[in-house]
Each structure stands twice: as structure tokens, then as C-alpha cells.
Amino acid sequence: MNTVLLSIGVLLAVAMIGVAWLTIRATRIATAMLAAGLVSLFASVLFLFLAAPDVAMTEAAIGSGLTTFLFFFVLGRVRGGQS
Amino acid sequence: MVSPLYIIAVGLGAAFLLGLLPEKWQRAAYGVTLLALALMGWIAGSWLWAFALQGAAPVEIFTAGTQPPFAINFRVGLAEASLALLMALTGLHAALYMRDTLFKQGRRAMAVLLIFVMATCGVIFTRDLFNLFVFMELVVISTGGLVLLSADRRALGAGLKYLIVSQLVSILMLVGMVFAYHATGTLNIDGMAAAQADLFKGGALAFFLMLMAVLAELKPFPANGWGLDIYESAHPAFAALFSAATGAATVYAADKLLLIGGAQWLPLASAIGIVTFVVANIFALVQDNDRRLLGYSSIAQVGLILTVIGQRDLLGEQYYFVAGGILLAHAVAKAGLFWLSGLVAARGLGDWAALRGHPVLVFAFVTFIALLVGLPPFPGFYAKWELAHALAANGQLWLLGLILFGALLEAAYLFRWFGYVLKREQPQAGLLLQAIKEDVALSAVVVAWLLAYLWGELSGQGNLLHAIPLLFALLFLPLDWLPAKLKNGLAIAGLVGWFYLHYPSYDALQLIFAAVMLPGGAIILLASFQTQQRRVGFYPAAMLMFAGLAMLIEAKTSFAFFAAWELLTVGSYFLILRGKHSEPHALSYIVFSLGGAFLMLAGFALAAQGVPDFKIAALAQVAEPFAPWVFALLAIGFMTKTAAVGVHIWLPGAHAEAETDVSPLVSGILLKAGLFGLFVLLMTMGKQQLYGVELTHVMLWIGAISALIGNLLAIFQEDAKRLLAYSSIGQMGYALFGLAMMNHLGWLMALMFVINHYIYKSMLFLSVGGVAKRTGTRDMYRMGGLITLMPLSFIATLIGIIAVSGVPPLSGFGGRWIFYNAIMTAEYRLPMVIIFLAGPIAFLYLFRLIHTIFLGQLKDELRTVKEAPFWIVLPQMIFVVALLVFALIPGMALRHVDAYLAPFFGGQNGLDWAGLTITSEFGYWSPVSIMLIIGVIFATLFAWLLFVNRRAQPVKQFNIVFAGERPFRPETTHFAWNFFAPYRKALGFLTQPLVTIFWETLTELLHSAADILRRMYTGNGQTYAIHLLAFVIIVYLLWMGGL
Amino acid sequence: MDWIAMATGFILILMGLYGALTNRNILRIIVSFSVANTGVNLVLVAVGYMRGRTAPILDEAVPMTDAVTRIIDPLPQALVLTAIVIGLGVTALMLTYAYKLYEEKGTLDISKCRDLKW
Amino acid sequence: MIRRFAVFLLLLGLGAIFADLLLGYTPSEELNLTARYYAEHTAQDLGAANIVTAIVVTYRGLDTLGEVTVLFLTATIIGMVLARGRKHRALQRQLPAAGELLTTGSRLLVPLILLLGVYVFVNGHLTPGGGFQGGAIVASAALLLLLTDPLKRFSHRLIAVMEAVSGLFFIGLGVLGLVYAGGFLDSRVLPNGAFGTLFSAGVMPIIYSFIGLKVGAEFTSMLTHLAETEQS
């Protein structure tokens, strides 16, 4: 295992945790949703490193793509829904 | 047979096909749905046929043409096939039931329903873990859709809560699964089970997470708030599916998963199951919404099944019989009840009173309740029997106790509900009848009885539905439309006929009890000729009780005995419930009786120690250390029926509030069942010691105190029937005392009490009942001077009280005579004093019956009262004659019994029966001469009275009343009001209802605890998710911490 | 790499659950769950990973005969594919529920949706 | 606050479980029994180059069928929920027209995206990707169209028919496997063909194509249903 790959992995992991923190604590829901999509996107990169191209594609297309769109669709309909 | 994969293919294919149909073709879509469900049912049914009747071996079904660990495989065996059939049938019924809703929602809803049923079948068939997960997710999601079919807007929230929880569940499941896969290299359930050692080397945690995930779907306490919300708000047809189908499928999934874990995880399942069972039943006690109540009950039942799964190894071959019995009974009953709930317009339990106008629906309701509680002849009864025996044989006594406790709680709220149905005011809202819905609900009744038959056949204990007495009782159900007189004739013929056919085979003891119960019952039933019209429901109930009694007398095995006991209990409960104000009393009767029955069950189970087909006679061979416990459990069970002090509080209300001809049935006859049991017990087990205490000695004390307290309470009653009821407690105390003396004369006296008490108590209840019927009241101070208007009733009462009080010349005296002889042969000083004290007290209250009702001045409003109806008087007159005959020649019956009892006490007869006199070692008793002497005295006194009375001067009524002042409560000025006030001052402390207070406080505590604790179900879906997480962590700490 | 992925996965699950169990807004709950789901997927794939091996696709680089020694465990990947899609399904369903609830109640606060209790 | 603390504590417990799992985890050096079988047999038995695809479509085809059903269910329920209580007055809001660039761009892109999607699922058995990924890509074309013209209406009928037909074909092929080959969803209904070519691996590519179509249709259905909520 070479160090470059490993450091990229660590970097990705740190990034994911940071973005996940944003997801659960961001003040705006839109930010949270975007962050969740980002987590998913980072994860799909990580999947590539884990020799799982199929999963990476799926995660990218469905996890970060479609899901995020669904979120925004609904967010638009409920106008924030903040009580 | 068609591969079960076609069940999946058909379900899915039909669901996809629905998408092709134009939106307008609702009928076609509905047709496709029904057809697909029927086809799925047919496939499952054909497999069931093959396994059950042709003995086929279970079949493995491979997919993708590859062997199991590498591809997904299905397995179909007996359990799978029957469960799949259950799924398909409940699905089909749901589709029929929801027709209107489905038409309104369109083909989408039908597709979701199809997928739901398909997925539950998949959960059952699959042998692959991940596949199981996929099917379970499908069940979850389609549940999310079907919940929305409800007209209740709140269902939306319930669905969301479920989805939130299921997210958590699927996270646990996936994480656990992948680590389990890592440890074992397979996803196949059987493969993992084979690689168990590897799995637990690689971390039992993985399995733990999976187990938690699957158990969470079973709605364990406390992680089940979401489930309750679904039950409460969903469409009833879906709630039925959710309870029956999802419940059964998930239970089966848990069963498969535990296969992987192996024996060491079974206790955990049992622990979680039993906690859920008990707590959910406690919470249900305070529930007033019918569907939520059914939800709690569903959760409880599934908990019970989980408990049984945890005892899988212990049950061995019986496992599927027990678990399947409970599971199917639960599924059918719950589905039926939910379907019924769709017919009831409002949601309160009391609103179900609307069913009352429809006897068929009431029958359906009672079938479902009996099915759920596990009364004979339903599968739950056999299952409970086997379960109790297996648990007792393996020392799992705590578990057995908890199961029985939970079952009692469940019976309590279900029977309370049934009481509401029969007794509460019919609500405005009424019923929403719809033919198809009714048919669906009634089909569950048919299935319930089929299951009852099937389980009877499988039980190996003899099918109760082959028992002729029971069949005879059930015959009255379809005949209920006949006029009451006709049915009464049939019932009497049945009782007498059965006795006539069977009496040659009885021994002396059986004969006495049988004579009292069967022809004795027939005499009391003569009074029932008095009723007009149809009297719906009376005869099935009464004959059920008699069936139980007939079977009890002949019972050879503990199973037959217990089954008969439950039948007579249930029958008498229905009888008692018929009284106008008897709802709470009937409830307390059934709760105490079932409680006593459960103790008996535990006692028999403990005695049998796993021996199948345990004979009653074998009780004699039960060894230490079980023997005293068996004795105690059985004795308490029987004493509950004889209403010994402490467990007597059900009796007064139950006997007093019953109908005129029912009171003598339940007092004169039913109480004897308890005595019969005690006889059998003492004859087989004899004296037992527990911690150095002689148990019969304890019984002796209980008998003495019962006699004293019963009589004391009786003297302060204003209500004539209640007085007689309390008197029964006292009388049964005497009998108990006699039995517990464990000597020859004591037993003889107890037997004499069986006959005597039957005759005079039946007679008194009938005459007092006749009076109450004519005067419209049971309060004695409202009566008076009825001697001239109701002379026959007067004579019956007079003879009756002479007999009860034990003064010569009637048979009561004979009883006392034997009794005093018996006491003299035994060494029981203090209880003897108490029992002597009870004697004169009895006279105090009996005297009031004559004095207050028949003597004194006649009330103005009662001047037109007529003698009681002929049919009520007739049996009284028969009893009068019987009393006189029995008083003259007691030896007719007793000498045989004496001889029968002799072998138990060294082969000597207790008394010498030569000629017309009876001799004991202390003296002799000559009934005929006593009768003569008393007759002479009586005639003399009577003549003198007549002579004196000639000069009596009548006083005008009301000439000095009130002195111009109207009292606040006029009755308090009546001389008979609070007649024994001085005694109350002196002895009242003994009548403080301490026992009543004890039981009431206990109930109150349970209820308030339930009411406080159930507030943890805040309605917040997030909280429910936290509950689930807490559940997982707590189990982790408790279980894995100790592992 | 697999350790990193697995640890990250676990942390994401915990963070996601924390978000889902403490936020009151239903949309936020759903978003948090999607983070947790991503974490689960990471864990799953990490378990299948084996150092120094390649993706389970046979081509010139990985001939059929060497497959056993060259590729990683394909099964968890197949599972993850399914899990992702199921996750999407559930998420979409929850979003629809949220939308509908908002329509009915005018709020997305989960603590305000408590018509059913006890 | 109490809730947060309680949740934190509970998650600490869950974290302990996870930590235990993590620390107890030893990566395997060798393929386990199941994985070894796939590595050895997939190519020979089924003729698929992408083993994940072979597992998804054939070995664990039943899972995939379930998975497709999950999407179908979700789409159906969403349709059901959103159809319920929808007001029928179609309120045509005037929206600002999408920019020229977006409109033209999408006209150009949509066919390309569709083509890409089809390529991905047709080659699922050879290269990474397959029905799900392809389906998602197809759906993104629809998404693009929705973005450029929010009032655009897709034919529900068309989507439903596509969904139903591809679903039925999927099951039909599965049953064919049951009848003509070793079991449900066995891909060897057709010959395996030459390894590594498009027409190989039996019916696997056909099934995956139907999955792709179905998934695409379902995603589109979900998206359009949600998009149409604007109407009310």
C-alpha cells in the first residue's frame, strides 16, 4: 500500500467527516442537503480506491445525484418547513 | 406441485401487470388482484396438502441453477407452506374486505397489497440472509404504503414513524450481516448455522446486531410505540394483515435467525419475549381504544411466541405444535377482531355493544377471544398445556409463572371487553354493516374452529371436539332460534340421559357428584320452563357448564380434568354474565377462576414432570420435592372455585346478580366442582408438608375461617340473594374443614354437605328468586308478610333454613352430627372453636329470611303479589320431598360412600349403618325417631300458636309512624333495616373487607402503573427510534456484558 | 485503506444517527439518515476489500485463470448495490411522507406530529 | 438537551459495539468459500466478465428482483400519496422561461445522456455499471428536461407501461430460467456466447437492460410525481 494512496484515503475520510458534521449541524437545510450529497460523492471516490467501480458509479449516480435532487425537490415544495 | 417461486412470480407479475391496465379498468385490476392472491394461496395450499397429508419431505428450491451458498435458495416444508397459506389467505381476505378502498385508491393500492403479500411469503421461504433483508424491506415499504389506505388522517404520521424506525433497523441489520458474512464466508442461513463456531470466533456482535434488527421488527418492549400507532390508525383490514401476516412472517424470520445463533442465544429470545408479553398486557389493561388495545395484545402475543421460540430446544418435537398453535390462533383471532372492528362505527371498547343485536357477530367475537386466551377447544389451549408441561419438567418455573400471569392479564381485559359487548348500553353510532366485510370476519370463525379440530387431532391428548358432552352443548348454538321451552326439554333430557347411560360405570364418589350435578341440574332446569320466548345464549352457556361437569367427573387424565375444568368455568361465566347487573361480578369470577385454573395447570405440569398422558391417579406417586408444591397449587386452584376466604370476593356478586334459575345452578352445583377436585386431590395425595407445615392443617384453618367469615358477612346483608351467597362461602368452609380433617367422618360429612348444600341452597335461591321476581326487589326490608300470599315459597324457605341451620330433624342435623363426631376423633381445638362459633351465627341470618320476608306486616304495594310461578315452585317442592327423604334415610346414599371411603382409613366403615339408626363410637342417631319426636313437638306448638293467635288483635298500619317527621331515608326506620346493628358493633371488625381491599389495591396498582408507564409512548417518532436504540444498548449491556 | 474506510463508515453512521435522533425537522432527519446509509455502504465495501487486489471484473489485465488470486470479494459489492437502491427507495418514500405531512399540518417538526400516543 | 445527552450516551454504546467490531476485524488474506466460487465459476458457467453483475443479475437475481420491486413500490406509493387529495384545478403558474442556453443545451444533451445510459446497462456484464446506474442516468435525462421546463409533463401512461412491461419481462425471463435452465433467473436460457463480447453471458445483458429500463422509468416516475406537486 503506497503512502500517497493512503494519505488520499485519510484526506477523503477527514473531508467526509467534516462534511457530515455540516450535514447534521448546518443552520440551513439546503446546506445540509448539499453536504449529504457531498458525503456521498466523496464516498464514491473512496469506493473507487476500494476497487469497487460498480458501487462507485451507483453511489455517484443514485446516492449523490438522484437523492440530492429528490431532497431539493421536496425542499422546494415545503418552503423550508422550519417551524 | 408448482415451485413456491411462482408465488413470488405471480405476486410480482400481477403487480407489474396492473400497471399495464388503463386507469379506468378498476374491475379488471381488482379481478387480477384477487386472482393472483387466490393463485398464491392455491400454490401454498397444494404444498401444505402434500406435506400434511402425503408426508412429503421438505424441499430445497435453488435459483440461478446454482447450489445454495452461492445463489439464493428457498425452502418449503410444513411450516413454510402453512405460513405462506396464511399470508395468501389473509391477503385475499384483506383485498375482499377493502374492496371499496381499493377501488377508490386505484390499481396502485392493489399492486402494493400484492407486493406486501408476496414479500411476506418471501420472508418465509428464503434461506438467504440478505434476501431475507430485501424481503423485509419490501414488507416495510409496502406497509408504509398500505398504512395510507386508512381513512384516518393520523395514519400518515404512523407510517413516517415506522419508516424512521426501520431505517435504524436496516442499518443494524446490514452492519451485522456483513460482519457475519466476513466471519463465515456465506450468507446462507443454514451455512451460517453450520459455521456457528466461526461466527462466534469472529465476533458474536455481528450476530447480535442482526438479531436485534429482526427482533426489533417484532415490536419488543419498549421499542414498539410505532407499531401501536400503526395498529390504531391503519385501515382495519391492513391492521389485520399487519398483525397476522407481518407478525407471523417476522416471527418465522426470528426463528431462522436463531438457528444461526444456536442454543446459547435462546434464553435471550425468551427473556425479551416474556418481558414484552407481560408488559404489553399490563399496558393493555388501561386501554380504551379498541384498535390500540388489539395492538397491545398483538405485541403481547408475538412476545409470547418469541418466548416459545426461546424454549425451542426444550420443547423438542412439540416445538412446532406449540409455537404454531399459538401463532395461528393469534393470527386468526387478531385478523378476525380487526375485521370486526371495521364493522363497529366508534372506537371505544364500550361501543362494541352495538354487536349485541347480532348474535352471529357476538359468537364470532367470543370465538376470537376464546381463541386468543387459549380456552378449550382452541389450539392455544393444547399449546399452553404442552408448554406448561415442558417448562415445568425442565425447572423453568419462573418463566411458566410469568407466562401464566401475562395470560391472566390478557384474559382479564379481553373478558372485560366481552362484558362491555353484552352489557353496556348500545351506542348511537352502531354498526357499519356490509355483507362482504361480515363474511370475511365470519370466515375467520370457520378457520378458528377448523384449527381447533386440527390441533385436537394433533395433540395426542384426545380431541375435545370429539367429546360428546361438548358437542351436545355446541349443538345448542345452531338450535338457538328454537323456543326456550323446547330447548329446555332437550337440555333436561340430555342431562338425565347422560347420567342414565353412565351411572353404572361410576364409583360411589363419582356417583354422588354426578347425581348432584346432572339430574340435580335437570331439576333446577325445571324452573327454566318458566321463561318465555327464545332466551338466546342461555342454553349454549348452561350446557357448556354441564358438559364441563360431566367430563370432569369422568376425567382419568390430568389433561381431561383440566380441559373439563376450563369448559365448566367458561360456561358458568357466560351464565353469570347474563344477570342484569352482573358485568363486574362476572369479570371478577372469570379472572379468579382462570387464575385458579392456571395454578392448577402449573400444578399438573409440575406433577407430570414431562410424563405424557398423566393419570389423575398418578398424583399419588408424585415425589418430593414436587409433591407439596403440586398439592398447594392444585388446592388453591380448587379452593378458588369453592370460594374459600381470601379468594371468595367474586362469589357474592356473581351468585346474587345471576338470574333466578342461574343462581341455584352456580351455587348449588358449580361450587361442588371445587369440592370434587379437593376430594380427588386429598384422596390421591393425602397429607403433605411444606417447610414443615402440614398443608391440610392450613386448609383446615382456611375452612374454619371461611365458615366464620362467610356466616358473619351473611348476617349483615339486606339483599336476600346476597345473604344466601355469603352463606355459601360459610357452607363451603364447613365442607373444606371436613375434608381437611383427613379422617373418615370428616370426609363423610363433606360428602353429606355436597348433597345437602345442593338441595337446600338451590331451594332457597329458587324461593328467594321467586319472591324477588314477584316483588321486584331483593332487599328484605322492602318485603314482609308474604306468608299468606306465597305459602309454597314460605314452606320451601322454612324447610330450607331448618336444614341449613342443622337443627333436627332435617338432614342438616345429620351433617352436624357426623361433623361433631368427626371433630371429636380429631385434635384440632382452636379451629374447632371457630367452627362451633360459626354455627349459631348461621342461625342469625337464616332466621331473617323467614322473619323479614314472610312474617311481619304486609307492605301496601305488595298486596297484589301472587305465588311464584309454577315452574319455579315445582323444583322447590321436589327439593322439599328430597330433603325429607334424605333426612329419614340418609343411609341410602351415605352408607355406600362410607364403604367407599373405608379403604382410605384402614378398611373399617366409619359408622354403623344397621337398620334405621346410625351408630358411631360416641353415640347413635336415629332419623326416624327424631323426625317423630320433632313432629310431635311441632304439632303441639303449632296448635298452641293457633290457639293464641285466635285472640290476637290486629293493629292498624302507620298509626304511630314517623311522629310527623319524614326521615331522610325512610327505609332506615324499618325494623328489618340493619337488623343486627348491635352485632355489627361487636363483631364488625371481622367483616372489614380486608380481602376485598387487598385485591382492589392490587388491581388499582397494576392499572395506575400501566397508566403512568405507557406515557413513555409520547407519540413522537423520534422518541420511538431512541427507544429502539436504547433497547439495543440495554440488551447489549445486560446480555453481552454477561456473555 | 479498508481500515480507514471502515472507521469512517462507522463514524458516519454514528454522526448520521446523532443527527437523525436529535434534529426535530423531518427533512433534516431524512438527510441525516442518508449520511448514515452512506456510512453503512462504506463499511460493507470495506469488509469486501482485500489489499493488493483489483476489482472483480475479468479482462485482459485479470484473466480468468488468475481470478482467484487477483480479485477482491465481489459479494459485498453486489450487496451494496442493492442496499444503495433500497436506501434511495426508503428515502424517497420518507420525503413524500414529509411533504404530505407538511401539507396537512403546515409544519415539519416531528414533535408536533403526535396525534397517536399511549 | 436531555434528549441530546441521552442520544449521545446511547450512541456511545453503539460506538462501543462498532469499535469492538472494528478492532475484532481481521482482513481476510484469501477469498472465502463463496467468493472463491464466484471467481472460479462465473466466467465459465455464466460467461460474464463483470462478476458483480453476474452476482447481481443471476446468482442473487432474486435480491435484484426485490430491489427493482422496492423502486417500483416506492414509485407506486409516491404516486398514490401524491394523487390522494390532489386538487384538480390545474393552476398554470407563469414561470420565467428557462435560459436559452439551458434549453438548447438540454436539447443537445438529452439524447446523449440517454445513449450513455443505454450503453451503461447494455454493457453491464462486461464493464462496471449496469441496470441501476444506467437507469439512473436515463432518469437524469428526464430530470434535465424537468429542470429546463418545470411545467413539462411526461406521459404517465408511457412511464407506467414501460415500468410494467420491463418488469414483466424480467419476471418472464426468470421463469424461463426456471423452465428451461437450472432455476429461477438462471441466465443460461441462451447460450453463454463468446466471453467478453456484447452478446454473451446468456440472458444476463437482456435482463440487465430491462432492469435499466425499469429503474429509469421508476426514477422518472418518482421525479415527475414530485415535480407535479407544484400544480396544487
Short mmCIF file of N, CA, C and O in Angstrom, two decimals, chain B residues 712-771:
data_model
loop_
_atom_site.label_atom_id
_atom_site.label_comp_id
_atom_site.label_asym_id
_atom_site.label_seq_id
_atom_site.Cartn_x
_atom_site.Cartn_y
_atom_site.Cartn_z
N LEU B 712 -70.63 -14.58 59.09
CA LEU B 712 -70.69 -13.24 59.66
C LEU B 712 -71.12 -12.22 58.61
O LEU B 712 -71.95 -11.35 58.85
N LEU B 713 -70.52 -12.34 57.44
CA LEU B 713 -70.87 -11.40 56.38
C LEU B 713 -72.32 -11.57 55.98
O LEU B 713 -73.00 -10.61 55.64
N ALA B 714 -72.79 -12.80 56.04
CA ALA B 714 -74.16 -13.05 55.61
C ALA B 714 -75.16 -12.35 56.52
O ALA B 714 -76.18 -11.86 56.06
N ILE B 715 -74.85 -12.26 57.80
CA ILE B 715 -75.90 -11.74 58.68
C ILE B 715 -76.13 -10.25 58.46
O ILE B 715 -77.18 -9.74 58.81
N PHE B 716 -75.16 -9.57 57.89
CA PHE B 716 -75.35 -8.12 57.73
C PHE B 716 -75.90 -7.74 56.37
O PHE B 716 -75.95 -6.58 56.02
N GLN B 717 -76.31 -8.70 55.58
CA GLN B 717 -76.80 -8.36 54.25
C GLN B 717 -78.26 -7.94 54.29
O GLN B 717 -79.05 -8.48 55.05
N GLU B 718 -78.61 -6.99 53.44
CA GLU B 718 -80.01 -6.61 53.28
C GLU B 718 -80.61 -7.31 52.08
O GLU B 718 -81.82 -7.46 51.95
N ASP B 719 -79.75 -7.69 51.17
CA ASP B 719 -80.18 -8.30 49.92
C ASP B 719 -80.29 -9.81 50.15
O ASP B 719 -79.32 -10.47 50.53
N ALA B 720 -81.46 -10.37 49.91
CA ALA B 720 -81.69 -11.77 50.27
C ALA B 720 -80.78 -12.71 49.51
O ALA B 720 -80.23 -13.66 50.06
N LYS B 721 -80.58 -12.44 48.20
CA LYS B 721 -79.74 -13.36 47.43
C LYS B 721 -78.28 -13.24 47.83
O LYS B 721 -77.53 -14.20 47.84
N ARG B 722 -77.91 -12.02 48.17
CA ARG B 722 -76.52 -11.81 48.59
C ARG B 722 -76.28 -12.53 49.92
O ARG B 722 -75.21 -13.11 50.14
N LEU B 723 -77.30 -12.50 50.76
CA LEU B 723 -77.22 -13.22 52.03
C LEU B 723 -76.95 -14.70 51.77
O LEU B 723 -76.05 -15.31 52.35
N LEU B 724 -77.73 -15.25 50.85
CA LEU B 724 -77.55 -16.67 50.55
C LEU B 724 -76.17 -16.92 49.96
O LEU B 724 -75.54 -17.96 50.21
N ALA B 725 -75.70 -15.96 49.17
CA ALA B 725 -74.38 -16.13 48.55
C ALA B 725 -73.30 -16.20 49.62
O ALA B 725 -72.45 -17.09 49.60
N TYR B 726 -73.35 -15.26 50.56
CA TYR B 726 -72.35 -15.29 51.63
C TYR B 726 -72.47 -16.56 52.43
O TYR B 726 -71.48 -17.14 52.89
N SER B 727 -73.72 -16.97 52.60
CA SER B 727 -73.93 -18.21 53.34
C SER B 727 -73.21 -19.38 52.65
O SER B 727 -72.67 -20.26 53.32
N SER B 728 -73.18 -19.34 51.31
CA SER B 728 -72.48 -20.41 50.60
C SER B 728 -71.01 -20.44 50.96
O SER B 728 -70.40 -21.51 51.07
N ILE B 729 -70.41 -19.26 51.11
CA ILE B 729 -68.99 -19.22 51.48
C ILE B 729 -68.80 -19.96 52.80
O ILE B 729 -67.90 -20.79 52.97
N GLY B 730 -69.71 -19.66 53.74
CA GLY B 730 -69.62 -20.32 55.03
C GLY B 730 -69.80 -21.83 54.92
O GLY B 730 -69.05 -22.61 55.50
N GLN B 731 -70.80 -22.22 54.13
CA GLN B 731 -71.08 -23.64 54.00
C GLN B 731 -69.92 -24.39 53.36
O GLN B 731 -69.56 -25.50 53.77
N MET B 732 -69.33 -23.75 52.37
CA MET B 732 -68.19 -24.39 51.73
C MET B 732 -67.01 -24.47 52.71
O MET B 732 -66.18 -25.36 52.63
N GLY B 733 -66.98 -23.51 53.62
CA GLY B 733 -65.96 -23.56 54.66
C GLY B 733 -66.10 -24.81 55.51
O GLY B 733 -65.12 -25.50 55.80
N TYR B 734 -67.34 -25.14 55.86
CA TYR B 734 -67.58 -26.38 56.61
C TYR B 734 -67.06 -27.58 55.84
O TYR B 734 -66.39 -28.46 56.39
N ALA B 735 -67.45 -27.61 54.57
CA ALA B 735 -67.06 -28.77 53.77
C ALA B 735 -65.54 -28.88 53.69
O ALA B 735 -64.97 -29.96 53.84
N LEU B 736 -64.91 -27.72 53.51
CA LEU B 736 -63.45 -27.71 53.43
C LEU B 736 -62.85 -28.21 54.74
O LEU B 736 -61.90 -29.00 54.76
N PHE B 737 -63.43 -27.73 55.80
CA PHE B 737 -62.97 -28.14 57.12
C PHE B 737 -63.07 -29.65 57.26
O PHE B 737 -62.13 -30.32 57.70
N GLY B 738 -64.23 -30.17 56.88
CA GLY B 738 -64.43 -31.61 57.00
C GLY B 738 -63.41 -32.39 56.20
O GLY B 738 -62.81 -33.35 56.68
N LEU B 739 -63.19 -31.93 54.98
CA LEU B 739 -62.22 -32.62 54.14
C LEU B 739 -60.83 -32.58 54.75
O LEU B 739 -60.10 -33.56 54.77
N ALA B 740 -60.49 -31.38 55.25
CA ALA B 740 -59.12 -31.18 55.71
C ALA B 740 -58.84 -31.93 57.01
O ALA B 740 -57.70 -32.08 57.40
N MET B 741 -59.89 -32.39 57.67
CA MET B 741 -59.64 -33.16 58.88
C MET B 741 -58.95 -34.48 58.57
O MET B 741 -58.35 -35.10 59.44
N MET B 742 -59.07 -34.89 57.32
CA MET B 742 -58.38 -36.10 56.88
C MET B 742 -58.76 -37.31 57.73
O MET B 742 -57.94 -38.18 57.99
N ASN B 743 -59.99 -37.34 58.17
CA ASN B 743 -60.42 -38.59 58.78
C ASN B 743 -61.73 -39.04 58.14
O ASN B 743 -62.36 -38.30 57.38
N HIS B 744 -62.10 -40.20 58.45
CA HIS B 744 -63.22 -40.84 57.78
C HIS B 744 -64.51 -40.05 57.91
O HIS B 744 -65.18 -39.72 56.92
N LEU B 745 -64.82 -39.68 59.12
CA LEU B 745 -66.09 -39.00 59.33
C LEU B 745 -66.07 -37.60 58.73
O LEU B 745 -67.09 -37.10 58.26
N GLY B 746 -64.91 -37.00 58.75
CA GLY B 746 -64.79 -35.68 58.14
C GLY B 746 -65.15 -35.74 56.67
O GLY B 746 -65.90 -34.91 56.15
N TRP B 747 -64.63 -36.72 56.00
CA TRP B 747 -64.92 -36.83 54.57
C TRP B 747 -66.38 -37.18 54.34
O TRP B 747 -67.01 -36.69 53.43
N LEU B 748 -66.87 -38.00 55.19
CA LEU B 748 -68.27 -38.37 55.05
C LEU B 748 -69.16 -37.14 55.21
O LEU B 748 -70.10 -36.91 54.45
N MET B 749 -68.79 -36.35 56.19
CA MET B 749 -69.55 -35.12 56.41
C MET B 749 -69.44 -34.17 55.21
O MET B 749 -70.42 -33.57 54.80
N ALA B 750 -68.25 -34.11 54.64
CA ALA B 750 -68.10 -33.24 53.47
C ALA B 750 -69.00 -33.73 52.33
O ALA B 750 -69.63 -32.93 51.65
N LEU B 751 -69.06 -35.03 52.19
CA LEU B 751 -69.93 -35.56 51.14
C LEU B 751 -71.39 -35.29 51.43
O LEU B 751 -72.18 -34.98 50.55
N MET B 752 -71.71 -35.39 52.68
CA MET B 752 -73.08 -35.09 53.06
C MET B 752 -73.39 -33.64 52.73
O MET B 752 -74.48 -33.29 52.30
N PHE B 753 -72.38 -32.79 52.93
CA PHE B 753 -72.56 -31.37 52.58
C PHE B 753 -72.80 -31.19 51.11
O PHE B 753 -73.53 -30.31 50.69
N VAL B 754 -72.14 -32.01 50.31
CA VAL B 754 -72.32 -31.90 48.86
C VAL B 754 -73.79 -32.06 48.52
O VAL B 754 -74.38 -31.26 47.79
N ILE B 755 -74.39 -33.09 49.12
CA ILE B 755 -75.80 -33.34 48.81
C ILE B 755 -76.69 -32.28 49.45
O ILE B 755 -77.51 -31.64 48.79
N ASN B 756 -76.46 -32.07 50.73
CA ASN B 756 -77.31 -31.13 51.46
C ASN B 756 -77.25 -29.74 50.88
O ASN B 756 -78.26 -29.11 50.64
N HIS B 757 -76.04 -29.28 50.70
CA HIS B 757 -75.90 -27.90 50.25
C HIS B 757 -76.54 -27.72 48.89
O HIS B 757 -77.19 -26.72 48.62
N TYR B 758 -76.38 -28.72 48.04
CA TYR B 758 -77.05 -28.64 46.73
C TYR B 758 -78.55 -28.48 46.93
O TYR B 758 -79.18 -27.58 46.37
N ILE B 759 -79.14 -29.31 47.78
CA ILE B 759 -80.60 -29.28 47.88
C ILE B 759 -81.07 -27.98 48.51
O ILE B 759 -81.88 -27.25 47.94
N TYR B 760 -80.55 -27.67 49.69
CA TYR B 760 -81.18 -26.52 50.34
C TYR B 760 -80.77 -25.20 49.72
O TYR B 760 -81.55 -24.26 49.68
N LYS B 761 -79.54 -25.12 49.20
CA LYS B 761 -79.17 -23.83 48.61
C LYS B 761 -79.92 -23.60 47.30
O LYS B 761 -80.37 -22.49 47.02
N SER B 762 -80.12 -24.65 46.53
CA SER B 762 -80.89 -24.49 45.30
C SER B 762 -82.31 -24.08 45.64
O SER B 762 -82.89 -23.18 45.02
N MET B 763 -82.83 -24.75 46.64
CA MET B 763 -84.21 -24.48 47.03
C MET B 763 -84.36 -23.04 47.50
O MET B 763 -85.27 -22.31 47.10
N LEU B 764 -83.45 -22.62 48.37
CA LEU B 764 -83.55 -21.26 48.90
C LEU B 764 -83.37 -20.22 47.79
O LEU B 764 -84.09 -19.23 47.74
N PHE B 765 -82.40 -20.45 46.93
CA PHE B 765 -82.20 -19.48 45.85
C PHE B 765 -83.44 -19.41 44.97
O PHE B 765 -83.83 -18.34 44.51
N LEU B 766 -84.07 -20.55 44.75
CA LEU B 766 -85.26 -20.54 43.91
C LEU B 766 -86.40 -19.82 44.61
O LEU B 766 -87.08 -18.99 44.00
N SER B 767 -86.59 -20.10 45.88
CA SER B 767 -87.74 -19.46 46.52
C SER B 767 -87.49 -17.97 46.69
O SER B 767 -88.37 -17.16 46.42
N VAL B 768 -86.29 -17.62 47.11
CA VAL B 768 -85.99 -16.19 47.22
C VAL B 768 -86.04 -15.52 45.85
O VAL B 768 -86.55 -14.41 45.69
N GLY B 769 -85.57 -16.26 44.85
CA GLY B 769 -85.63 -15.71 43.49
C GLY B 769 -87.07 -15.51 43.07
O GLY B 769 -87.41 -14.51 42.44
N GLY B 770 -87.93 -16.47 43.42
CA GLY B 770 -89.34 -16.33 43.08
C GLY B 770 -89.95 -15.12 43.76
O GLY B 770 -90.68 -14.33 43.14
N VAL B 771 -89.60 -14.94 45.01
CA VAL B 771 -90.12 -13.78 45.74
C VAL B 771 -89.63 -12.49 45.10
O VAL B 771 -90.39 -11.55 44.86
#
